[in-house]
XYZ file of N, CA, C and O in Angstrom:
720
model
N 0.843 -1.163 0.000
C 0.000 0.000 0.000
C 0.895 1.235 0.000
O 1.947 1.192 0.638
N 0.497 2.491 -0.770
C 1.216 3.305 -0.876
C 0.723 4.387 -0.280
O -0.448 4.706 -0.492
N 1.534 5.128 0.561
C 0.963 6.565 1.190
C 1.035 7.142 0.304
O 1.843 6.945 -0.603
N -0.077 8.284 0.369
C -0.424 9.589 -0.386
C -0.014 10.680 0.311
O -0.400 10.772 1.476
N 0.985 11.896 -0.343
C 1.016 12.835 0.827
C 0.170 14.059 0.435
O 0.024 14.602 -0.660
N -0.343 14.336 1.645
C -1.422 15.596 1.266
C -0.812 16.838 1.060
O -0.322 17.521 1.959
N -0.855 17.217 -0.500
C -0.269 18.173 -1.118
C -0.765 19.334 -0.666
O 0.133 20.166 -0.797
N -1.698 19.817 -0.213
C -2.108 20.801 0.686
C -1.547 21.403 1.707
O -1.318 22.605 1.845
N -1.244 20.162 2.719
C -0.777 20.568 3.789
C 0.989 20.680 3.491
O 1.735 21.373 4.183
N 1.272 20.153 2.753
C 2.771 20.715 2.082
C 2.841 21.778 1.627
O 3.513 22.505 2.359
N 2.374 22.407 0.512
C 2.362 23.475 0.488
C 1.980 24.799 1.681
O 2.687 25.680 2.171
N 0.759 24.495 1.823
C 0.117 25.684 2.673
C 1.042 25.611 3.995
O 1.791 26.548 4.271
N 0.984 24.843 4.529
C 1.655 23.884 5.541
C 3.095 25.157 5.599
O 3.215 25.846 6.612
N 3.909 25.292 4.619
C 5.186 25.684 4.411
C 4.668 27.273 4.596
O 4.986 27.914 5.597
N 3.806 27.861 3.485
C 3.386 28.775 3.811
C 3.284 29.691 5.227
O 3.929 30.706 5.491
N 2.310 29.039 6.019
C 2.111 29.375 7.605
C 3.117 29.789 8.519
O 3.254 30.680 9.357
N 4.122 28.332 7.831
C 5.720 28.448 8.597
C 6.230 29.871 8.909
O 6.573 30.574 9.860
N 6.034 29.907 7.088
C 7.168 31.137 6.722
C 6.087 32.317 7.210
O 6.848 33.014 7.881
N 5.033 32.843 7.271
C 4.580 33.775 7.900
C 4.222 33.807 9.286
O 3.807 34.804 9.877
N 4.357 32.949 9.657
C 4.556 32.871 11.241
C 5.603 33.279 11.735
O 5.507 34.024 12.710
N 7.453 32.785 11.022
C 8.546 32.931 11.531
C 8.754 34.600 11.037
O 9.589 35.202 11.711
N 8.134 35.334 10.022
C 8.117 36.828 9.682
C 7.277 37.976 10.654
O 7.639 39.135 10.856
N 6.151 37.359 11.148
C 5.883 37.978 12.283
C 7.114 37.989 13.765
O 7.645 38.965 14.295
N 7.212 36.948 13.998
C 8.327 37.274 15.281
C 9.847 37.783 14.593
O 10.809 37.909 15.352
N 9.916 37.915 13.899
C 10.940 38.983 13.460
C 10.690 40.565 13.516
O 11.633 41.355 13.487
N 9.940 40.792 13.563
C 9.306 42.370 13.009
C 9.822 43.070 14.656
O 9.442 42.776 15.790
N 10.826 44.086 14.174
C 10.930 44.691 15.587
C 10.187 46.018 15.781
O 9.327 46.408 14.991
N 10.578 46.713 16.914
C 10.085 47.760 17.339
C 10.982 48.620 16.875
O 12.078 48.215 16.487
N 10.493 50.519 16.838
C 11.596 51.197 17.186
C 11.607 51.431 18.544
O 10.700 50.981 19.244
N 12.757 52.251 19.138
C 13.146 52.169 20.488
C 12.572 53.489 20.932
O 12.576 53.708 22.143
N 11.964 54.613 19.924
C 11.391 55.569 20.665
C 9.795 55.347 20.334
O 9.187 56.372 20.027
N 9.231 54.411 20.359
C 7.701 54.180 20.386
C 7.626 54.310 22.040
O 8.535 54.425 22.861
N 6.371 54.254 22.185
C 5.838 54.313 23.598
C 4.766 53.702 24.114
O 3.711 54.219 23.747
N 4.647 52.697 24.904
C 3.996 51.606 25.012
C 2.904 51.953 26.081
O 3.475 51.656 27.130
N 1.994 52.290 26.321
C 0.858 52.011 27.789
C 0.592 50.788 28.229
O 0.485 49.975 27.312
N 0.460 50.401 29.196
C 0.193 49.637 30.280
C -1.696 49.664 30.804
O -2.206 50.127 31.825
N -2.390 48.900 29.505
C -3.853 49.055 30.261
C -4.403 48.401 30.779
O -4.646 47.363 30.163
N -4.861 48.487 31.918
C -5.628 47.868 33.260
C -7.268 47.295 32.735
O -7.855 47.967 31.887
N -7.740 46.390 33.141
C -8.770 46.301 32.703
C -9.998 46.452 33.716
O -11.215 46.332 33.578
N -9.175 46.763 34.782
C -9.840 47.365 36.428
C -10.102 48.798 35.892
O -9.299 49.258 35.081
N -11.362 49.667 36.359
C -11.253 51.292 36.120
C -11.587 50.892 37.560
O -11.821 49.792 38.060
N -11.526 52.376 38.172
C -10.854 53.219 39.327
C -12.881 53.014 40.198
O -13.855 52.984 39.446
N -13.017 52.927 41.508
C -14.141 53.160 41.591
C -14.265 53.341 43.006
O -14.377 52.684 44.041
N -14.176 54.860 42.478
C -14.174 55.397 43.598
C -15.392 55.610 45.009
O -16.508 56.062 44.755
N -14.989 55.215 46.498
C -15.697 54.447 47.372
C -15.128 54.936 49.019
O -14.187 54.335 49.537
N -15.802 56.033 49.693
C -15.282 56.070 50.760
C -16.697 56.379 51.766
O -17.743 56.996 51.566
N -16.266 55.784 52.674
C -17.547 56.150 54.339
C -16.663 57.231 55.304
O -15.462 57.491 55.382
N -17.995 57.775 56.067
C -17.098 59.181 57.061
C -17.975 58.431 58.007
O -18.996 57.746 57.944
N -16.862 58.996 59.211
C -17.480 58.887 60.408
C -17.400 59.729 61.087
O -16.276 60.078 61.448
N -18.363 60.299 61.473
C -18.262 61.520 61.800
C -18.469 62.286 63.737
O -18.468 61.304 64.480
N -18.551 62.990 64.191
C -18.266 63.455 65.850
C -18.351 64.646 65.748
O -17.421 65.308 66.210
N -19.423 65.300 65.147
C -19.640 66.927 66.031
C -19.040 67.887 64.805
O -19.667 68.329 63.843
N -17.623 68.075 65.140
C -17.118 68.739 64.182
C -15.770 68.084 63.249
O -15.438 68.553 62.160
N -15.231 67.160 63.777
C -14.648 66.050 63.278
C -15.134 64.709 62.656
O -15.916 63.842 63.044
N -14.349 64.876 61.510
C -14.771 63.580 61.039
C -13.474 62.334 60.532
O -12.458 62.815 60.030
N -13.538 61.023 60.655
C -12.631 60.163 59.816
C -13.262 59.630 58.554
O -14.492 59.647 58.491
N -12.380 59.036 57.280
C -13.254 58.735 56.451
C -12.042 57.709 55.895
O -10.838 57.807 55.661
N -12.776 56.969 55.844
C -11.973 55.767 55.632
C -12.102 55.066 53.793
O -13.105 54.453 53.429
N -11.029 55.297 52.964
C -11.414 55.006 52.000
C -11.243 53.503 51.199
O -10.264 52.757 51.238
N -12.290 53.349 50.599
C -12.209 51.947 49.885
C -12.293 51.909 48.333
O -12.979 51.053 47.774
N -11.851 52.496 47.898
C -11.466 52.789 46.380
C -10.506 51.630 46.154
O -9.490 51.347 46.789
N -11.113 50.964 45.003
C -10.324 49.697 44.461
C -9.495 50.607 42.826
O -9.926 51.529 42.132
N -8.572 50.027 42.767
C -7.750 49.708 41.310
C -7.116 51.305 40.571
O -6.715 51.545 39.432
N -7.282 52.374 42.061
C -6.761 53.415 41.558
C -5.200 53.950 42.290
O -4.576 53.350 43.166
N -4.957 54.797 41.857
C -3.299 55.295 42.363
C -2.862 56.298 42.654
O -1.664 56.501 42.850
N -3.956 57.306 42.755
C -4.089 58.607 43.247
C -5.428 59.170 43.867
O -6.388 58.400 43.816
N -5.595 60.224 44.359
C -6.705 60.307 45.068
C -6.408 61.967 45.165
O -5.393 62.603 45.448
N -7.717 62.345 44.810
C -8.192 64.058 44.850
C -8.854 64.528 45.791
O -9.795 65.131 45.275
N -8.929 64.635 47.372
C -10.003 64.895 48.310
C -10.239 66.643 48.000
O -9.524 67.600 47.702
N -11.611 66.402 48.254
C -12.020 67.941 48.458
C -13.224 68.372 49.206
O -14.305 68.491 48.629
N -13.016 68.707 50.985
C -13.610 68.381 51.459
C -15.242 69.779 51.800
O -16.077 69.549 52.674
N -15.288 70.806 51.077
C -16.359 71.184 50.932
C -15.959 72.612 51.689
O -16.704 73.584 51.565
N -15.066 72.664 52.269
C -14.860 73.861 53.208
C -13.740 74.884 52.599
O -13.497 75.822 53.359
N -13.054 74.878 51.437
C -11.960 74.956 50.598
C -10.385 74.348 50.701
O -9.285 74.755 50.328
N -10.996 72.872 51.577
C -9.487 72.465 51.775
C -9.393 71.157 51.192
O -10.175 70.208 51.144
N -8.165 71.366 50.735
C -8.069 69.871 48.987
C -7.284 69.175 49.781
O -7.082 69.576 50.927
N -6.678 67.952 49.282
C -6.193 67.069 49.458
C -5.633 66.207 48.412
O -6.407 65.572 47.696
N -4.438 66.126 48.263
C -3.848 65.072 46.620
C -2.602 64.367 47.414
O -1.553 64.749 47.933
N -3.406 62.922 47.191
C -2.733 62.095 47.574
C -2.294 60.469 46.698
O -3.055 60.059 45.822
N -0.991 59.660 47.079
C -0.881 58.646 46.203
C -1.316 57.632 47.190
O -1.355 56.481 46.756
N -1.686 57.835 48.555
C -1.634 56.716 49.594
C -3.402 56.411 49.615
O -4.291 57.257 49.525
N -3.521 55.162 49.741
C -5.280 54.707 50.042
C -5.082 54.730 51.812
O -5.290 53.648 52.361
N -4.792 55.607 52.475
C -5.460 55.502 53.479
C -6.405 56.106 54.389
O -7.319 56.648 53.768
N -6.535 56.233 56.033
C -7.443 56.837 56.625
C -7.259 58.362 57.078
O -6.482 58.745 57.952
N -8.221 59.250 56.229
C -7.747 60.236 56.081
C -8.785 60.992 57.688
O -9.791 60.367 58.025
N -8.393 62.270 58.487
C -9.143 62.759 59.283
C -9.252 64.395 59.015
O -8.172 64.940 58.787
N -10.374 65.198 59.015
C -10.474 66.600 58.652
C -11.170 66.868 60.276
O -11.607 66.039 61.074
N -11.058 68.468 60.387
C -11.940 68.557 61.323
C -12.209 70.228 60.644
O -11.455 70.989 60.037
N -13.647 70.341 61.082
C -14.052 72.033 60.581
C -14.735 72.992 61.495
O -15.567 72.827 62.386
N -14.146 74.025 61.017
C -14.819 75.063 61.586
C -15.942 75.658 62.166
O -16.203 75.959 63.331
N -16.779 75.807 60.720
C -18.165 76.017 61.047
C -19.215 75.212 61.092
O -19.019 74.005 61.238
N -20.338 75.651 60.993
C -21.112 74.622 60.929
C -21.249 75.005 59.247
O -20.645 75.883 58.630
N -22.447 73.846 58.655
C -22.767 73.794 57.074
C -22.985 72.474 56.939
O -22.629 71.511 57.618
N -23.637 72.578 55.941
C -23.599 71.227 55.387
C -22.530 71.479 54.140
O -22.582 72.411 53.336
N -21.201 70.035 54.198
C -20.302 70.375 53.345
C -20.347 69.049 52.356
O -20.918 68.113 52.917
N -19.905 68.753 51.078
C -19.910 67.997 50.270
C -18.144 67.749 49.964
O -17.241 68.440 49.494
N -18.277 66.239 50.574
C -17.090 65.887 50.500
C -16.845 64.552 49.303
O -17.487 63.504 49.232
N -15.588 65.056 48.351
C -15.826 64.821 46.822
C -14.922 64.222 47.228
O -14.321 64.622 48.225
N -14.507 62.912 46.472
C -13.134 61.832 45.938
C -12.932 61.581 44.477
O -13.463 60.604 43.948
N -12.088 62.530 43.709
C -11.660 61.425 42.471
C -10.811 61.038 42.341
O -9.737 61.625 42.475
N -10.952 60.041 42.070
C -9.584 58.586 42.180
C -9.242 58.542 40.418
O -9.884 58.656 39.374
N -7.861 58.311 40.825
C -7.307 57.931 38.955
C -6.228 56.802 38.833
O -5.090 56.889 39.294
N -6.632 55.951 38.291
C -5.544 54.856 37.421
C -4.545 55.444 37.127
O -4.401 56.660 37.001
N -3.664 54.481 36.978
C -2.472 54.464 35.809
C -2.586 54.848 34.337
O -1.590 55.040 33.640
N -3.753 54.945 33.918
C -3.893 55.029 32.500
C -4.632 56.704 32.703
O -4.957 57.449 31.778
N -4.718 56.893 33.696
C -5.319 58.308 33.984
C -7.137 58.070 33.674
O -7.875 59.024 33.429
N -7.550 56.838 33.737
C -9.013 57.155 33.919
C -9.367 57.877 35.163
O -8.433 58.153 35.916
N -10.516 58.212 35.486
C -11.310 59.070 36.636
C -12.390 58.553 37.392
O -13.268 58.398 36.544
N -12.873 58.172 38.557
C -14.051 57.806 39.085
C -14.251 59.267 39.983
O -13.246 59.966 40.117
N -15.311 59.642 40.484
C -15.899 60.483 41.060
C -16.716 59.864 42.482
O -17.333 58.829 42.228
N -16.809 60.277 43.776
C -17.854 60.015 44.585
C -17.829 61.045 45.403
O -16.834 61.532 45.941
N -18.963 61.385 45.499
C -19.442 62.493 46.339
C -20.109 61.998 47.808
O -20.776 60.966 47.737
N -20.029 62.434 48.713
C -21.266 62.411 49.878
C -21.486 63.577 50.583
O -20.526 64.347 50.580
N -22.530 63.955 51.223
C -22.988 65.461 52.108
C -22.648 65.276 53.439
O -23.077 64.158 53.725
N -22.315 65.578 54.037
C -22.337 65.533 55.913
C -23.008 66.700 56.432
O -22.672 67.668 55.751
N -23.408 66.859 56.888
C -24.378 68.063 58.096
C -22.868 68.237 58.767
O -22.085 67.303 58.593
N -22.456 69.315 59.474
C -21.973 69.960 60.698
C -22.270 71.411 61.392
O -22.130 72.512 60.859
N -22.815 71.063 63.004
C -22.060 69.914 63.329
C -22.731 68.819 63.322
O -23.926 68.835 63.616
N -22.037 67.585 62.959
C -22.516 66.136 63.066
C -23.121 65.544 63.978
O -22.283 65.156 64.792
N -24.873 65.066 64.495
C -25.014 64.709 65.606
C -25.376 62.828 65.578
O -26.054 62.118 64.835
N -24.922 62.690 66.228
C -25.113 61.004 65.722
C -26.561 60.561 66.878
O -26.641 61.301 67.859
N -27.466 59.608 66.789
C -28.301 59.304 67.349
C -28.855 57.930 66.630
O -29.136 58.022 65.435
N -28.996 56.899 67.164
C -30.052 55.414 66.706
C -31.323 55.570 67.311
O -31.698 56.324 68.209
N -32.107 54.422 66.422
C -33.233 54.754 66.714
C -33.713 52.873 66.717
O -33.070 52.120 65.985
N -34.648 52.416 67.437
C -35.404 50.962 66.916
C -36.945 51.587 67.269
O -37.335 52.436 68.070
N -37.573 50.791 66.330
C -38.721 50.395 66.000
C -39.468 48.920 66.790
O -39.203 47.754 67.084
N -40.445 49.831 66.856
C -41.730 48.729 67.713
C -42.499 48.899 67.033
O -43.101 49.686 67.763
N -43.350 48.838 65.801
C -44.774 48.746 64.915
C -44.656 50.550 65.232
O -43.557 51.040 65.491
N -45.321 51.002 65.199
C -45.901 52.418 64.931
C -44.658 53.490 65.813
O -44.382 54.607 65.375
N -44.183 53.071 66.747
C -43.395 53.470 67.744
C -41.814 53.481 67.670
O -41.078 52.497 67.736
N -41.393 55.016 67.493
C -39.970 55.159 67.053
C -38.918 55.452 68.707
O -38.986 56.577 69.201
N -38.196 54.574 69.274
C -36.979 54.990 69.895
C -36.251 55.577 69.958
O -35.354 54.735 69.918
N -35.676 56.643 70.052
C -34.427 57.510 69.372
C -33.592 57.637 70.710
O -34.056 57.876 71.825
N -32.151 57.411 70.344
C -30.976 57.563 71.328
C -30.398 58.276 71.176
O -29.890 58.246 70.055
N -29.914 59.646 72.215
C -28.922 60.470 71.594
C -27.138 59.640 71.708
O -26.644 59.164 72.731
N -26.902 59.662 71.193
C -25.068 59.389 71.299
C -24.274 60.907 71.516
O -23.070 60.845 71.764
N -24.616 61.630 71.470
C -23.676 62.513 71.770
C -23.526 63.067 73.374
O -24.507 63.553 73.936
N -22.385 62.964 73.967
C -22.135 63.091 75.244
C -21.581 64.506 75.796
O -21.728 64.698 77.003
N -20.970 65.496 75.042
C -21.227 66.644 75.192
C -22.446 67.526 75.165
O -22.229 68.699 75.468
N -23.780 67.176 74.839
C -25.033 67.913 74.719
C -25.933 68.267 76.340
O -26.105 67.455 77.250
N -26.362 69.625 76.303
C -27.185 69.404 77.256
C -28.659 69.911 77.199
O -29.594 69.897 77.999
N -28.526 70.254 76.238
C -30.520 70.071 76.056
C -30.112 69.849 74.485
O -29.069 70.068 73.869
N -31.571 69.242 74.050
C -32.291 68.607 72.078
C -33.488 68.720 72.219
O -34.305 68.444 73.098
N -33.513 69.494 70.513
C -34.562 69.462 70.202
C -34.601 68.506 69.018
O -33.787 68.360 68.106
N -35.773 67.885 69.270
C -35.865 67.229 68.296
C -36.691 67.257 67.605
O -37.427 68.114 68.093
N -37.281 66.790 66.465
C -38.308 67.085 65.013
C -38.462 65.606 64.281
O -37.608 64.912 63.730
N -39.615 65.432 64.449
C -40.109 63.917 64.116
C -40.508 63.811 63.094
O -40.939 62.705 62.768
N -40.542 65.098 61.985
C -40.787 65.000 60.933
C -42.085 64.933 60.363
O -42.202 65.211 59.169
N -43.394 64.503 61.243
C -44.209 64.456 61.042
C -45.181 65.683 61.695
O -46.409 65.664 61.769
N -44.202 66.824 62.177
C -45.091 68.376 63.089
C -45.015 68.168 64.611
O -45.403 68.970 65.461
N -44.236 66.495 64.899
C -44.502 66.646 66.491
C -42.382 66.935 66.826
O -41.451 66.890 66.022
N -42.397 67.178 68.175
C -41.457 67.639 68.266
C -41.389 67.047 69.826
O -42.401 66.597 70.364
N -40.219 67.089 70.435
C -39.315 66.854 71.783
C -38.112 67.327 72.297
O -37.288 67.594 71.422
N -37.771 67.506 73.394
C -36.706 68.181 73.869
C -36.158 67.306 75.121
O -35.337 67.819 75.881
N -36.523 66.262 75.285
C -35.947 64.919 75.712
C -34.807 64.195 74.981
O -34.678 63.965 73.778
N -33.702 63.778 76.432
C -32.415 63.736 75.530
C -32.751 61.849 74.488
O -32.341 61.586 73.357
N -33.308 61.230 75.110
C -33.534 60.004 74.545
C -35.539 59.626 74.517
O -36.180 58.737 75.078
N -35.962 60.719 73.644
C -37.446 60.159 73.274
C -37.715 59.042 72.508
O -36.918 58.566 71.700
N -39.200 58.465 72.821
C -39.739 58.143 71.920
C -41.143 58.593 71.067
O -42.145 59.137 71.531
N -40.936 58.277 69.982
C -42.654 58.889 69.548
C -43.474 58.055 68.388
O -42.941 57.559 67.396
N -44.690 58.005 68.666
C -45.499 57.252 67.793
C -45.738 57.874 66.784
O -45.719 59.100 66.897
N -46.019 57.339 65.563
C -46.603 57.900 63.893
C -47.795 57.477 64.090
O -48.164 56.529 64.783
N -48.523 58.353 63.334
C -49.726 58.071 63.303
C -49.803 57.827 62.146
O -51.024 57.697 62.070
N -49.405 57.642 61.064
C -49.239 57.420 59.689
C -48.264 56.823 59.177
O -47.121 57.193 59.445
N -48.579 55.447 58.070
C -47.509 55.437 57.876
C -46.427 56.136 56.736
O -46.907 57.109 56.156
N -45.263 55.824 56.411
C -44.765 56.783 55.451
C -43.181 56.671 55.794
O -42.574 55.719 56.284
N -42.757 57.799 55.428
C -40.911 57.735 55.451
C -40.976 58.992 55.989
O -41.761 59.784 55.467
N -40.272 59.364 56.985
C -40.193 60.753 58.042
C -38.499 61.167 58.005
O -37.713 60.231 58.154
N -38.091 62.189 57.860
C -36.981 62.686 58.024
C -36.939 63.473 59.675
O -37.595 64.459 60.011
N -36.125 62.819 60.382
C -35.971 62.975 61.863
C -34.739 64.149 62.087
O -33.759 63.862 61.399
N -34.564 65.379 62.872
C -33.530 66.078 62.991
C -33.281 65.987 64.756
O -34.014 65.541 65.639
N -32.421 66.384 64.789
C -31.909 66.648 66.621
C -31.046 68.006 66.417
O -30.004 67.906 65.769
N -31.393 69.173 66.895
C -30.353 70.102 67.053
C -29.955 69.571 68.488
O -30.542 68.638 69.035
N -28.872 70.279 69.051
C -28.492 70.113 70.714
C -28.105 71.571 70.692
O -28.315 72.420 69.826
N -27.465 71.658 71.905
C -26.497 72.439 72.300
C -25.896 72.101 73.698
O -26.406 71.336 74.517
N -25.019 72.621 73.806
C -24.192 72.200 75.191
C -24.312 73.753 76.267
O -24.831 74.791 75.856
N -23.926 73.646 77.167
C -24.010 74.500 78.085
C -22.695 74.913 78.544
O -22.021 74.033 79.079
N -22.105 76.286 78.423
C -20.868 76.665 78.795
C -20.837 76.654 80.059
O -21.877 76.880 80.678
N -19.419 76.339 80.852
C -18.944 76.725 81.809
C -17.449 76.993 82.344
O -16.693 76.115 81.929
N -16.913 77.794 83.013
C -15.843 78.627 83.515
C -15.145 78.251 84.507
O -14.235 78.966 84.928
C-alpha cells in the first residue's frame, strides 16, 4: 500500500511556517511608547465617620493610584496613599465631600457624599408604629428634636409614635451649656 502525501498541507503547511517565523521577526523602534492598560477602572468608594465637628473617612477605592479629596470647606487634598484620612471644621454647614480617584492610564471615578456639621449622631429601633431615638452625643445638654411628622421633643432620649404610615426625616439640634 502506498501513502499519499497531502499536497495541501505541504504546500500551505510551508506557507504558515514562513509567515509565522516573519511575524516574530518584526521589531520595534526604540522611541515608540507603550501604555500599560488595566482592565480594572478606578471606583471610587469612601464612608465618614463623623463626631460633632470632626470627622474620619476611611477610604475603599479599588484599582486606583491617586486620590483628589475635596472636602467642601476649601481644603483639597492630593494624595498617592489609600489611606485613613481625618479633617476637622470650623463652622457649621452642610459640606460635600468629593473623591476622584485615577488609574495608571489616567481614567477618573468620582464620589461624592454630604455631611451636616455639626454632626449629631443618634439610633433609633422600632416597635410597629413606635420610634426609639438615642442620643449618642455626650457633650449635649438640652435637644430638640423634630419627628418629621409636626410633632417635636426636647428629651435627651425620646420616643414617639406615627400616626401614619410613610418615610419621616428625623432632625436633633443640641447644644451644650458653657462653663468657667
Amino acid at each position: 500500500m502506498k501513502m499519499k502525501k497531502n499536497r495541501w498541507l505541504l504546500t500551505k503547511g510551508a506557507f504558515l511556517f514562513a509567515a509565522a517565523m516573519s511575524l516574530t521577526f518584526v521589531s520595534c523602534d526604540e522611541n515608540e511608547e507603550y501604555i500599560w492598560v488595566d482592565d480594572n477602572l478606578p471606583d471610587s468608594d469612601f464612608e465618614v465617620v463623623a463626631s460633632v465637628y470632626d470627622i474620619t473617612i476611611t477610604n475603599n477605592t479599588e484599582d486606583a493610584t491617586s486620590y483628589y479629596w475635596t472636602y467642601g470647606d476649601g481644603t483639597v487634598l492630593e494624595t498617592t496613599e489609600d489611606t485613613t484620612l481625618t479633617h476637622s471644621y470650623t463652622a457649621d454647614g452642610l459640606y460635600t465631600i468629593t473623591l476622584v480617584s485615577t488609574d495608571n492610564n489616567g481614567v477618573t471615578s468620582t464620589y461624592s457624599e454630604d455631611i451636616s456639621i455639626p454632626y449629631l449622631s443618634f439610633n433609633w429601633t422600632v416597635d410597629w408604629a413606635t420610634v426609639t431615638f438615642v442620643n449618642n452625643e455626650t457633650a449635649a445638654t438640652s435637644w430638640a428634636w423634630d419627628f418629621g411628622d409636626g410633632s417635636t421633643s426636647t428629651e435627651e432620649n425620646p420616643s414617639h409614635e406615627y400616626s401614619l404610615e410613610g418615610s419621616y426625616t428625623v432632625t436633633c439640634v443640641t447644644s451644650t451649656s458653657s462653663t468657667s
